[in-house]
C-alpha cells in the first residue's frame, strides 16, 4: 500500500495517509478531516478511485499542459475546503494511456467525479475557480442518497 505525506492545514502536523482506504483520513493529532490528494495511473486507478467510498474527483492532466497548471492549485484548494467529502485523484495522461482511452479524454484538463465506481459528472477545459467550485458542489450533491 502506497502512502503520501500531508501536512495538516489545522495544526501543522505531518500525517502519513494511504492512497486507498475505507472512510477518509483524519489528522492523527487534532482529528480534523485531512485533504486527500493522491496520484493514480492505469494500474491503481480502480483501487484508488473506483473503489473509493469517498467521492473521487479525477483530474486528467499533463506536464506540458498550461491550463492544467492553472486548474491544479484550484483543485488542491477545493480538496482542502471539502476535506472528508471528496478525494482528489490526479492522473497524468502521458503515463496512463489506458485510462485516457477508456474515459475518452480528448482535452485536458478533464475532470470527472466518480461516486461508487460511476462517473456522475464531467468537465473538460479550465473554467474559472468560481465556476469549478460550483460544478464540484453540484456534482457532489447529484446522486446523493
Ligand atoms: Zn491536525
mmCIF file of C-alpha atoms and ligand atoms in Angstrom:
data_model
loop_
_atom_site.group_PDB
_atom_site.id
_atom_site.type_symbol
_atom_site.label_atom_id
_atom_site.label_comp_id
_atom_site.label_asym_id
_atom_site.label_seq_id
_atom_site.Cartn_x
_atom_site.Cartn_y
_atom_site.Cartn_z
ATOM 1 C CA UNK A 1 0.000 0.000 0.000
ATOM 2 C CA UNK A 2 1.423 3.353 -1.007
ATOM 3 C CA UNK A 3 1.056 6.404 1.202
ATOM 4 C CA UNK A 4 1.540 10.163 0.974
ATOM 5 C CA UNK A 5 2.688 12.725 3.484
ATOM 6 C CA UNK A 6 0.170 15.517 4.046
ATOM 7 C CA UNK A 7 0.636 18.445 6.384
ATOM 8 C CA UNK A 8 -2.482 19.127 8.436
ATOM 9 C CA UNK A 9 -3.810 22.588 7.500
ATOM 10 C CA UNK A 10 -5.265 22.946 11.012
ATOM 11 C CA UNK A 11 -2.379 22.067 13.340
ATOM 12 C CA UNK A 12 0.639 21.661 11.033
ATOM 13 C CA UNK A 13 1.369 18.040 11.928
ATOM 14 C CA UNK A 14 2.678 15.857 9.100
ATOM 15 C CA UNK A 15 0.450 12.837 8.539
ATOM 16 C CA UNK A 16 1.170 9.721 6.508
ATOM 17 C CA UNK A 17 -2.049 8.815 4.739
ATOM 18 C CA UNK A 18 -2.773 5.844 2.481
ATOM 19 C CA UNK A 19 -3.666 6.256 -1.187
ATOM 20 C CA UNK A 20 -6.670 3.989 -0.670
ATOM 21 C CA UNK A 21 -8.670 3.230 2.474
ATOM 22 C CA UNK A 22 -12.251 2.990 3.617
ATOM 23 C CA UNK A 23 -13.641 6.209 5.009
ATOM 24 C CA UNK A 24 -11.365 9.239 4.770
ATOM 25 C CA UNK A 25 -8.199 10.406 6.556
ATOM 26 C CA UNK A 26 -8.168 12.443 9.759
ATOM 27 C CA UNK A 27 -5.241 14.179 11.408
ATOM 28 C CA UNK A 28 -3.533 11.950 13.975
ATOM 29 C CA UNK A 29 -3.012 14.964 16.201
ATOM 30 C CA UNK A 30 -6.117 17.212 16.053
ATOM 31 C CA UNK A 31 -8.521 14.653 14.475
ATOM 32 C CA UNK A 32 -9.783 17.121 11.873
ATOM 33 C CA UNK A 33 -10.501 15.885 8.330
ATOM 34 C CA UNK A 34 -7.448 15.988 6.100
ATOM 35 C CA UNK A 35 -7.425 16.863 2.413
ATOM 36 C CA UNK A 36 -6.893 13.654 0.433
ATOM 37 C CA UNK A 37 -4.834 14.254 -2.680
ATOM 38 C CA UNK A 38 -3.243 11.301 -4.457
ATOM 39 C CA UNK A 39 -1.791 10.303 -7.816
ATOM 40 C CA UNK A 40 -3.169 7.346 -9.725
ATOM 41 C CA UNK A 41 -2.476 5.628 -13.029
ATOM 42 C CA UNK A 42 -3.505 2.684 -15.169
ATOM 43 C CA UNK A 43 -2.558 0.062 -12.587
ATOM 44 C CA UNK A 44 -4.003 1.526 -9.387
ATOM 45 C CA UNK A 45 -6.940 3.644 -10.584
ATOM 46 C CA UNK A 46 -9.556 1.003 -9.724
ATOM 47 C CA UNK A 47 -8.335 0.696 -6.160
ATOM 48 C CA UNK A 48 -7.774 4.417 -5.587
ATOM 49 C CA UNK A 49 -10.741 5.954 -7.421
ATOM 50 C CA UNK A 50 -13.391 3.436 -8.409
ATOM 51 C CA UNK A 51 -13.497 1.532 -5.130
ATOM 52 C CA UNK A 52 -13.222 4.699 -3.027
ATOM 53 C CA UNK A 53 -16.032 5.141 -0.505
ATOM 54 C CA UNK A 54 -15.374 8.889 -0.662
ATOM 55 C CA UNK A 55 -16.411 10.534 -3.978
ATOM 56 C CA UNK A 56 -13.331 10.853 -6.184
ATOM 57 C CA UNK A 57 -12.595 13.992 -8.201
ATOM 58 C CA UNK A 58 -10.343 12.906 -11.052
ATOM 59 C CA UNK A 59 -8.001 15.428 -12.667
ATOM 60 C CA UNK A 60 -6.624 14.281 -16.017
ATOM 61 C CA UNK A 61 -3.564 16.451 -16.628
ATOM 62 C CA UNK A 62 -0.163 16.522 -18.347
ATOM 63 C CA UNK A 63 3.108 18.251 -17.573
ATOM 64 C CA UNK A 64 3.082 20.169 -20.898
ATOM 65 C CA UNK A 65 -0.489 21.480 -20.445
ATOM 66 C CA UNK A 66 -0.653 25.167 -19.486
ATOM 67 C CA UNK A 67 -4.339 25.234 -18.452
ATOM 68 C CA UNK A 68 -3.678 22.194 -16.219
ATOM 69 C CA UNK A 69 -1.161 24.242 -14.243
ATOM 70 C CA UNK A 70 -3.853 26.885 -13.697
ATOM 71 C CA UNK A 71 -6.505 24.414 -12.617
ATOM 72 C CA UNK A 72 -4.282 22.287 -10.379
ATOM 73 C CA UNK A 73 -3.948 24.744 -7.447
ATOM 74 C CA UNK A 74 -7.691 25.444 -7.610
ATOM 75 C CA UNK A 75 -8.420 21.729 -7.310
ATOM 76 C CA UNK A 76 -5.954 21.454 -4.408
ATOM 77 C CA UNK A 77 -7.788 24.264 -2.643
ATOM 78 C CA UNK A 78 -11.195 22.669 -3.283
ATOM 79 C CA UNK A 79 -9.887 19.382 -1.882
ATOM 80 C CA UNK A 80 -8.786 21.256 1.235
ATOM 81 C CA UNK A 81 -12.075 23.107 1.619
ATOM 82 C CA UNK A 82 -14.043 19.881 1.125
ATOM 83 C CA UNK A 83 -11.779 17.622 3.158
ATOM 84 C CA UNK A 84 -13.649 14.472 4.123
ATOM 85 C CA UNK A 85 -16.184 14.915 1.321
ATOM 86 C CA UNK A 86 -14.010 14.438 -1.733
ATOM 87 C CA UNK A 87 -10.786 12.685 -2.690
ATOM 88 C CA UNK A 88 -8.686 14.381 -5.358
ATOM 89 C CA UNK A 89 -7.072 11.877 -7.714
ATOM 90 C CA UNK A 90 -4.548 13.170 -10.251
ATOM 91 C CA UNK A 91 -3.958 11.165 -13.409
ATOM 92 C CA UNK A 92 -1.050 12.031 -15.721
ATOM 93 C CA UNK A 93 -2.442 11.203 -19.174
ATOM 94 C CA UNK A 94 1.037 10.600 -20.615
ATOM 95 C CA UNK A 95 1.625 7.843 -18.081
ATOM 96 C CA UNK A 96 -1.907 6.430 -18.215
ATOM 97 C CA UNK A 97 -2.793 5.637 -21.841
ATOM 98 C CA UNK A 98 -5.383 3.005 -20.912
ATOM 99 C CA UNK A 99 -7.348 5.367 -18.678
ATOM 100 C CA UNK A 100 -7.185 8.127 -21.289
ATOM 101 C CA UNK A 101 -8.665 5.782 -23.889
ATOM 102 C CA UNK A 102 -11.231 4.305 -21.567
ATOM 103 C CA UNK A 103 -12.583 7.688 -20.468
ATOM 104 C CA UNK A 104 -12.138 9.123 -23.968
ATOM 105 C CA UNK A 105 -10.077 12.085 -22.807
ATOM 106 C CA UNK A 106 -9.997 14.497 -25.763
ATOM 107 C CA UNK A 107 -8.923 17.660 -23.986
ATOM 108 C CA UNK A 108 -7.009 18.321 -20.823
ATOM 109 C CA UNK A 109 -7.604 19.183 -18.190
ATOM 110 C CA UNK A 110 -10.678 16.978 -17.927
ATOM 111 C CA UNK A 111 -12.262 16.481 -14.519
ATOM 112 C CA UNK A 112 -14.557 13.602 -13.594
ATOM 113 C CA UNK A 113 -16.466 12.968 -10.417
ATOM 114 C CA UNK A 114 -16.715 9.258 -9.642
ATOM 115 C CA UNK A 115 -19.109 8.035 -6.993
ATOM 116 C CA UNK A 116 -19.390 4.330 -6.198
ATOM 117 C CA UNK A 117 -17.421 3.495 -9.330
ATOM 118 C CA UNK A 118 -19.633 5.524 -11.680
ATOM 119 C CA UNK A 119 -18.862 8.801 -13.443
ATOM 120 C CA UNK A 120 -21.552 11.221 -12.236
ATOM 121 C CA UNK A 121 -20.136 14.447 -13.684
ATOM 122 C CA UNK A 122 -17.600 15.503 -16.285
ATOM 123 C CA UNK A 123 -15.969 18.827 -17.055
ATOM 124 C CA UNK A 124 -13.451 19.468 -19.845
ATOM 125 C CA UNK A 125 -11.278 22.547 -20.074
ATOM 126 C CA UNK A 126 -10.171 25.039 -17.447
ATOM 127 C CA UNK A 127 -13.097 27.046 -16.072
ATOM 128 C CA UNK A 128 -12.514 29.936 -13.633
ATOM 129 C CA UNK A 129 -12.189 28.940 -9.977
ATOM 130 C CA UNK A 130 -15.720 30.035 -9.046
ATOM 131 C CA UNK A 131 -17.256 28.008 -11.883
ATOM 132 C CA UNK A 132 -15.189 24.977 -10.955
ATOM 133 C CA UNK A 133 -16.307 25.230 -7.333
ATOM 134 C CA UNK A 134 -19.968 25.427 -8.442
ATOM 135 C CA UNK A 135 -19.515 22.464 -10.756
ATOM 136 C CA UNK A 136 -17.946 20.379 -7.999
ATOM 137 C CA UNK A 137 -20.619 21.223 -5.451
ATOM 138 C CA UNK A 138 -23.392 20.393 -7.932
ATOM 139 C CA UNK A 139 -21.602 17.137 -8.811
ATOM 140 C CA UNK A 140 -21.201 16.214 -5.129
ATOM 141 C CA UNK A 141 -24.895 16.945 -4.497
ATOM 142 C CA UNK A 142 -26.050 14.979 -7.563
ATOM 143 C CA UNK A 143 -26.973 11.374 -6.961
ATOM 144 C CA UNK A 144 -26.723 11.608 -3.176
ATOM 145 C CA UNK A 145 -28.967 9.121 -1.435
HETATM 146 ZN ZN1 LIG B 1 -4.140 18.434 12.703
#
